[in-house]
Short mmCIF file of C-alpha atoms in Angstrom, two decimals:
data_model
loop_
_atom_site.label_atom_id
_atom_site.label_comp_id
_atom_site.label_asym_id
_atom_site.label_seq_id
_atom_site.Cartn_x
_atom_site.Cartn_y
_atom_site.Cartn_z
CA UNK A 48 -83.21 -122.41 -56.58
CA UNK A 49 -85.65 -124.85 -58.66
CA UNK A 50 -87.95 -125.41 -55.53
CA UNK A 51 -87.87 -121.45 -54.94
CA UNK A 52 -89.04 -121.15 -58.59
CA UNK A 53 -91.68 -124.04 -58.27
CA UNK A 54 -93.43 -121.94 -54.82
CA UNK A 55 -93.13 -118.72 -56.81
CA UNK A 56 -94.57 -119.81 -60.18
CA UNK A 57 -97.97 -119.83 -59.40
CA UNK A 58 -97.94 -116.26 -57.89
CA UNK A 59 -96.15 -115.35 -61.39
CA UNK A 60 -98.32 -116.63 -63.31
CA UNK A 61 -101.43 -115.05 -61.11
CA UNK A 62 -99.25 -112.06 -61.60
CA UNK A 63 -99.76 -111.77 -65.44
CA UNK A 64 -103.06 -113.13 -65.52
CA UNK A 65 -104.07 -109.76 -62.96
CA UNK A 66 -102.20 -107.70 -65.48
CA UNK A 67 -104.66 -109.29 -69.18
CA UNK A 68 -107.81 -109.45 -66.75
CA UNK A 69 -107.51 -105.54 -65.66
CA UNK A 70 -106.67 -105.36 -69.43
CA UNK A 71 -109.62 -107.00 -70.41
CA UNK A 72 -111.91 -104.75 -67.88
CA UNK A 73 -110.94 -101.42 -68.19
CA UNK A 74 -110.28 -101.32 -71.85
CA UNK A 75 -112.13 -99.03 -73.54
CA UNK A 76 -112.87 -97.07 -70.86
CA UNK A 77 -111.18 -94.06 -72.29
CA UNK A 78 -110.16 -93.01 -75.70
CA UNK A 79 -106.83 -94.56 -76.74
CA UNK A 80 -106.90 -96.87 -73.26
CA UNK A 81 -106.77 -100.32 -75.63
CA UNK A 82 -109.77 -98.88 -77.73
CA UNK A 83 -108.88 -101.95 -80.49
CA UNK A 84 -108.87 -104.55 -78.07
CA UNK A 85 -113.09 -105.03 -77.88
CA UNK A 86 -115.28 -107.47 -77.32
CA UNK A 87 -116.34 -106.39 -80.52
CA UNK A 88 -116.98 -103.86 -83.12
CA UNK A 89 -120.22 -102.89 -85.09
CA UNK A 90 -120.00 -100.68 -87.94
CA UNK A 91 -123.17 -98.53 -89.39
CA UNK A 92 -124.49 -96.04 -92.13
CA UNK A 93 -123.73 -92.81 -91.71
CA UNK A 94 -127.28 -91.86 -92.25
CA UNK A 95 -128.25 -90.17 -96.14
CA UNK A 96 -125.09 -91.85 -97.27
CA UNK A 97 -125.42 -95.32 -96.27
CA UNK A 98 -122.40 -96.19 -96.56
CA UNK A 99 -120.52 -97.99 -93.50
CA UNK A 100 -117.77 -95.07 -92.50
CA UNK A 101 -119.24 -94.94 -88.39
CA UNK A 102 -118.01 -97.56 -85.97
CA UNK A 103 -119.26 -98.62 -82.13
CA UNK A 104 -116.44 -100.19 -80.20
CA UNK A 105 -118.17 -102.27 -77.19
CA UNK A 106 -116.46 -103.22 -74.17
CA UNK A 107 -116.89 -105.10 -70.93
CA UNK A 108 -117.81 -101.79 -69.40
CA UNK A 109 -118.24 -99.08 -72.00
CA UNK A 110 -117.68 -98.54 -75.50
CA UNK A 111 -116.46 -96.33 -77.69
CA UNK A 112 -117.57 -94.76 -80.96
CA UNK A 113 -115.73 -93.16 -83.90
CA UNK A 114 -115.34 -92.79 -87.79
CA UNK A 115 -113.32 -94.84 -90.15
CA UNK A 116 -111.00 -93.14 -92.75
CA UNK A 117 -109.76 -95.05 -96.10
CA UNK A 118 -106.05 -95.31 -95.70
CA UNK A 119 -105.57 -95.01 -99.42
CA UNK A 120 -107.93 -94.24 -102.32
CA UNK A 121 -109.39 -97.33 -103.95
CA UNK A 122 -107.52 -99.51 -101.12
CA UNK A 123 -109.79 -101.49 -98.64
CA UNK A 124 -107.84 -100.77 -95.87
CA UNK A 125 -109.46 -97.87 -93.17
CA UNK A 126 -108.18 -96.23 -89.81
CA UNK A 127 -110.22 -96.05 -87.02
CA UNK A 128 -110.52 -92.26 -85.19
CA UNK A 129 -112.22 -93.10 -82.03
CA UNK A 130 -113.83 -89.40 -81.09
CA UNK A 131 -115.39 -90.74 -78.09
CA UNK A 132 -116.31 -93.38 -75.03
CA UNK A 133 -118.89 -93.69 -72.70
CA UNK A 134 -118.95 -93.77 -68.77
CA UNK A 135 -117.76 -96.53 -67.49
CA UNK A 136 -120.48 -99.12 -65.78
CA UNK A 137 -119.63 -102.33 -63.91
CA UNK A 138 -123.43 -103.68 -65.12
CA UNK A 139 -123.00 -102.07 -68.71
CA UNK A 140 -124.86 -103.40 -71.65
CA UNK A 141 -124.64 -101.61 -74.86
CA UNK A 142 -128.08 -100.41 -76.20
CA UNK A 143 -127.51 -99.33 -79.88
CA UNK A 144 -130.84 -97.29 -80.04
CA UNK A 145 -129.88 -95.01 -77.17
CA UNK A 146 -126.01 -94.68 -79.06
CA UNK A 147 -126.95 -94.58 -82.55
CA UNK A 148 -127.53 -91.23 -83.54
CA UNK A 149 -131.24 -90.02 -84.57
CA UNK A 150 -130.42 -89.39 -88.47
CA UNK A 151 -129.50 -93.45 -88.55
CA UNK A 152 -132.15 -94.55 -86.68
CA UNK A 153 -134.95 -92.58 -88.19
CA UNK A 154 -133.05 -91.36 -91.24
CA UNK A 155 -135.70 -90.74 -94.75
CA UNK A 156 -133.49 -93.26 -96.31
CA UNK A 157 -132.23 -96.06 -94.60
CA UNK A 158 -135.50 -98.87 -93.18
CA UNK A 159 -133.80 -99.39 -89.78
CA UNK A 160 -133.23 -103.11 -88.89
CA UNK A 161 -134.87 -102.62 -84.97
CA UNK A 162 -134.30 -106.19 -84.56
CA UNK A 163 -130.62 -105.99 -84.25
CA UNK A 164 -131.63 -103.70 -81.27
CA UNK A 165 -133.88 -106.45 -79.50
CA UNK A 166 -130.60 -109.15 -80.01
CA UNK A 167 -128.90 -106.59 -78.14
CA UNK A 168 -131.62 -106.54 -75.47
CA UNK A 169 -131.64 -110.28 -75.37
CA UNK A 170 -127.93 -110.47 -74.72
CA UNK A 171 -128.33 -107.95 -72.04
CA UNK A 172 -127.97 -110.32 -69.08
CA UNK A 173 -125.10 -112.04 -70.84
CA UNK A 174 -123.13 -109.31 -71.26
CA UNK A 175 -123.59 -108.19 -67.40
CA UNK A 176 -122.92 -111.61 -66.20
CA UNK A 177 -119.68 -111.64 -67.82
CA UNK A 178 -118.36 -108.12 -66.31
CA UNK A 179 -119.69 -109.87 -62.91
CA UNK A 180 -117.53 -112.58 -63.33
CA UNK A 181 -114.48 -110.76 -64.42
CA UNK A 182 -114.48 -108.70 -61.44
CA UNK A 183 -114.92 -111.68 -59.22
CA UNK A 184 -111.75 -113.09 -60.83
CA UNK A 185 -109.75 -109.69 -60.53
CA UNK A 186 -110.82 -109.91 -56.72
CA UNK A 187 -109.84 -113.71 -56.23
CA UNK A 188 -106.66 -113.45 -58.48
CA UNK A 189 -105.48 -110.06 -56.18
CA UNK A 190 -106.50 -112.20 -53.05
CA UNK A 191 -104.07 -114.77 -54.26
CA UNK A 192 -101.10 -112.34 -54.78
CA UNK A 193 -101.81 -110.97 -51.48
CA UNK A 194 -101.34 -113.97 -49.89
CA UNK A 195 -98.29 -114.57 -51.12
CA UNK A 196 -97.12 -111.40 -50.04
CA UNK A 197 -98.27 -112.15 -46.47
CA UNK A 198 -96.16 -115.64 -46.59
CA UNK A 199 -93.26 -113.57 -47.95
CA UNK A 200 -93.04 -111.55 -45.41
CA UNK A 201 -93.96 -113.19 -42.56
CA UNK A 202 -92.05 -116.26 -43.66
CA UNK A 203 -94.21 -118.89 -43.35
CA UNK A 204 -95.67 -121.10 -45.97
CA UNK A 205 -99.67 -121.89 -44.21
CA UNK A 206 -100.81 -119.58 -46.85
CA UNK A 207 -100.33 -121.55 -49.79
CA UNK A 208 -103.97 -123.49 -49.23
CA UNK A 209 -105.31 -119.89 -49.35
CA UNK A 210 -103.40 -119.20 -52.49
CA UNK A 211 -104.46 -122.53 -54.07
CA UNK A 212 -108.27 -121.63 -53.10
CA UNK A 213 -108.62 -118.23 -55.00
CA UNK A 214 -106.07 -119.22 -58.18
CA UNK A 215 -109.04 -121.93 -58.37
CA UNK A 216 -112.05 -119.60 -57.77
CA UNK A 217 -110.00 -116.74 -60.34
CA UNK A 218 -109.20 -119.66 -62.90
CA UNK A 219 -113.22 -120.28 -62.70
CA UNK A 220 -114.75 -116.98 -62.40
CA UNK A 221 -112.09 -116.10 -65.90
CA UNK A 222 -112.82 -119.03 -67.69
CA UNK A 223 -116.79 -118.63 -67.46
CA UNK A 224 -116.40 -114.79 -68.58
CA UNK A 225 -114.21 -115.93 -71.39
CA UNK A 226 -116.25 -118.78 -72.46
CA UNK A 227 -119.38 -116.12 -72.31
CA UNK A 228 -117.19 -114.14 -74.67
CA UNK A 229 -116.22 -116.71 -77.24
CA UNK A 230 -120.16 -117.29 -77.25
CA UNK A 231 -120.89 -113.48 -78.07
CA UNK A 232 -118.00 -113.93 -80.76
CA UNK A 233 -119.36 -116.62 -82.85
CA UNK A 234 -122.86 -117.05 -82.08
CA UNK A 235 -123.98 -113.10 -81.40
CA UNK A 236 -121.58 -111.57 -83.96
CA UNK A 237 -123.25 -114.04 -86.62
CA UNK A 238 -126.40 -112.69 -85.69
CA UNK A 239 -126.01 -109.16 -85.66
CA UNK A 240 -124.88 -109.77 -89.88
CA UNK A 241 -127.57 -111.84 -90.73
CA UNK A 242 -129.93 -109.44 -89.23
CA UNK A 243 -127.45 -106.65 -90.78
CA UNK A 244 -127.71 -107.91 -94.08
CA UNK A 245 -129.00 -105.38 -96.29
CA UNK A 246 -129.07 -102.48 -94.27
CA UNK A 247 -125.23 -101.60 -94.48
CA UNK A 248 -124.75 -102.84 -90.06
CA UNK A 249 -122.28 -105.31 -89.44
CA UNK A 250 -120.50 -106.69 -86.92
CA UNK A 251 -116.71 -108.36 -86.02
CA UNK A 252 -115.32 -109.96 -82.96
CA UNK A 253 -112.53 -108.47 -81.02
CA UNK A 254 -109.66 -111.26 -82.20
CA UNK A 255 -107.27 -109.53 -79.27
CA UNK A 256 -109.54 -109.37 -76.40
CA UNK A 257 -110.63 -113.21 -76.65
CA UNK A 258 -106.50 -113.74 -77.02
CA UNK A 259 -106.13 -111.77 -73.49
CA UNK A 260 -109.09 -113.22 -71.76
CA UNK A 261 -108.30 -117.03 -72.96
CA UNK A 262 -104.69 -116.80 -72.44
CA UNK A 263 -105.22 -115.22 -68.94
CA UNK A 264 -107.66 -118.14 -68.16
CA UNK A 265 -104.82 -120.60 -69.32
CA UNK A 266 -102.17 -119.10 -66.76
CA UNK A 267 -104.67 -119.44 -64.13
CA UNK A 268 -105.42 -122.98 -64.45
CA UNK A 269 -101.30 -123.86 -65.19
CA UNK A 270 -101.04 -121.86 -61.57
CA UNK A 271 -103.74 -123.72 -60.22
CA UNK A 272 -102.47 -126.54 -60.74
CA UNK A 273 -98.80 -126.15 -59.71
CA UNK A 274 -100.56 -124.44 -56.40
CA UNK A 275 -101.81 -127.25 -55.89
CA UNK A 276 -98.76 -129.69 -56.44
CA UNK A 277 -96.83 -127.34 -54.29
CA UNK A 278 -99.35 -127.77 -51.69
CA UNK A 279 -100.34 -131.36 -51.40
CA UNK A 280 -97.36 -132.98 -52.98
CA UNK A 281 -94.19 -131.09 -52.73
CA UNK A 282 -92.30 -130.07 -49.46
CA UNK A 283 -90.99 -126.48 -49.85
CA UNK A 284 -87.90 -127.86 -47.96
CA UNK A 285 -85.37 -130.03 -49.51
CA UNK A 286 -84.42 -132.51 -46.37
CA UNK A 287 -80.78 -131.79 -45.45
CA UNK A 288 -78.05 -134.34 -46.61
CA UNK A 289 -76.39 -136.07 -43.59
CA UNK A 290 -72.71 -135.55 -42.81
CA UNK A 291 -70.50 -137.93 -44.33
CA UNK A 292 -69.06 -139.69 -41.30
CA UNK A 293 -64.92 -139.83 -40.45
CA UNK A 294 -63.86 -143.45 -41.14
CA UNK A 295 -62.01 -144.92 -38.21
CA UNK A 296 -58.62 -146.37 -38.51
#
């Protein structure tokens, strides 16, 4: 039973890191499809008002957009309504002067901070890259499970080098799109304020997509690495104990 579990762990743990990196792709993609769980969130004037009450949820291959509603008078606390989300892209970059609408952008009483729209240009490439490697992970990560499929049902064990090849390239292709996302957390999202500051546009991090993405990257290296005990260092066969043999006389 405990050298069963020791094969099957790293297909397990493949197995939940498929499920957070799908998670982590296609959220966003459609209203109420893990709309809160973004890469992260920037929040604008309404236009005449200027006051912060419109919201841009940004994904790995959309975003979404919406208003926020004060959950009680005089309380800090708001509700996000998300009314809407864009088609979904595999190279999607978010381009706030084609989302924003017209009355923000060119609105008689808000000066409107066009350099927050060439960060988002600048990131452009970043952002793609990271959906790029994502996908390669989703790929290597299903290759993987398939594999152990195959062995399961054919019985033979030859395919663990294969499963110990793409739990590597999926643990690498994750890691670099998480790492690219921890970068747009606290080095972009910084930006965006400072550039913000004054004109009512902020930005915040998504705290639960960087928990998916990093914790899926962490059960792909723990796999890795027992795929590749099981594979260089372990037999999958405990040897056979011999017979006791009859004493004579």
């Amino acid at each position: 039973m405990k050298v069963a579990f020791q094969s099957l762990f790293p297909a397990l743990t493949a197995l939940i890191a498929f499920i957070l990196t799908l998670l982590c792709l296609f959220a966003g993609s459609q209203r109420n499809l893990l709309d809160n769980a973004d890469l992260l969130t920037l929040y604008t004037p309404e236009g005449s008002s200027n006051t912060a009450n419109n919201f841009y949820s940004i994904h790995v291959m959309s975003y979404c957009q919406g208003t926020l509603a004060q959950v009680e008078p005089g309380e800090m606390s708001f509700s996000r309504n998300v009314t809407e989300c864009s088609s979904r892209k595999i190279l999607f970059a978010f381009n706030p002067t084609d989302a924003w609408p017209e009355e923000i952008t060119h609105g008689p009483t808000l000066e409107w901070p066009r350099v927050i729209s060439d960060d988002f240009n600048a990131f452009t490439l970043t952002s793609r890259s990271m959906a790029v490697f994502y996908i390669i992970g989703v790929g290597a990560i299903g290759f993987a499970l398939l594999s152990r499929v195959w062995s399961f049902i054919t019985g033979k064990e030859q395919t663990g080098l294969f499963e110990f090849g793409f739990l590597v390239l999926g643990a690498l292709s994750i890691s670099i799109a998480s790492i690219i996302a921890t970068v747009i957390a606290f080095e972009f999202v910084p930006l965006i304020n400072a550039h913000g500051d004054g004109f009512n546009v902020s930005a915040q991090y998504g705290k639960k997509f960087l928990g998916m993405t990093w914790a899926s990257t962490g059960l792909l290296i723990v796999g890795s690495l027992s795929s590749f005990v099981n594979v260089f260092f372990r037999d999958y066969e405990e040897p056979a104990m011999p017979a006791p043999k009859d004493e004579e006389g």
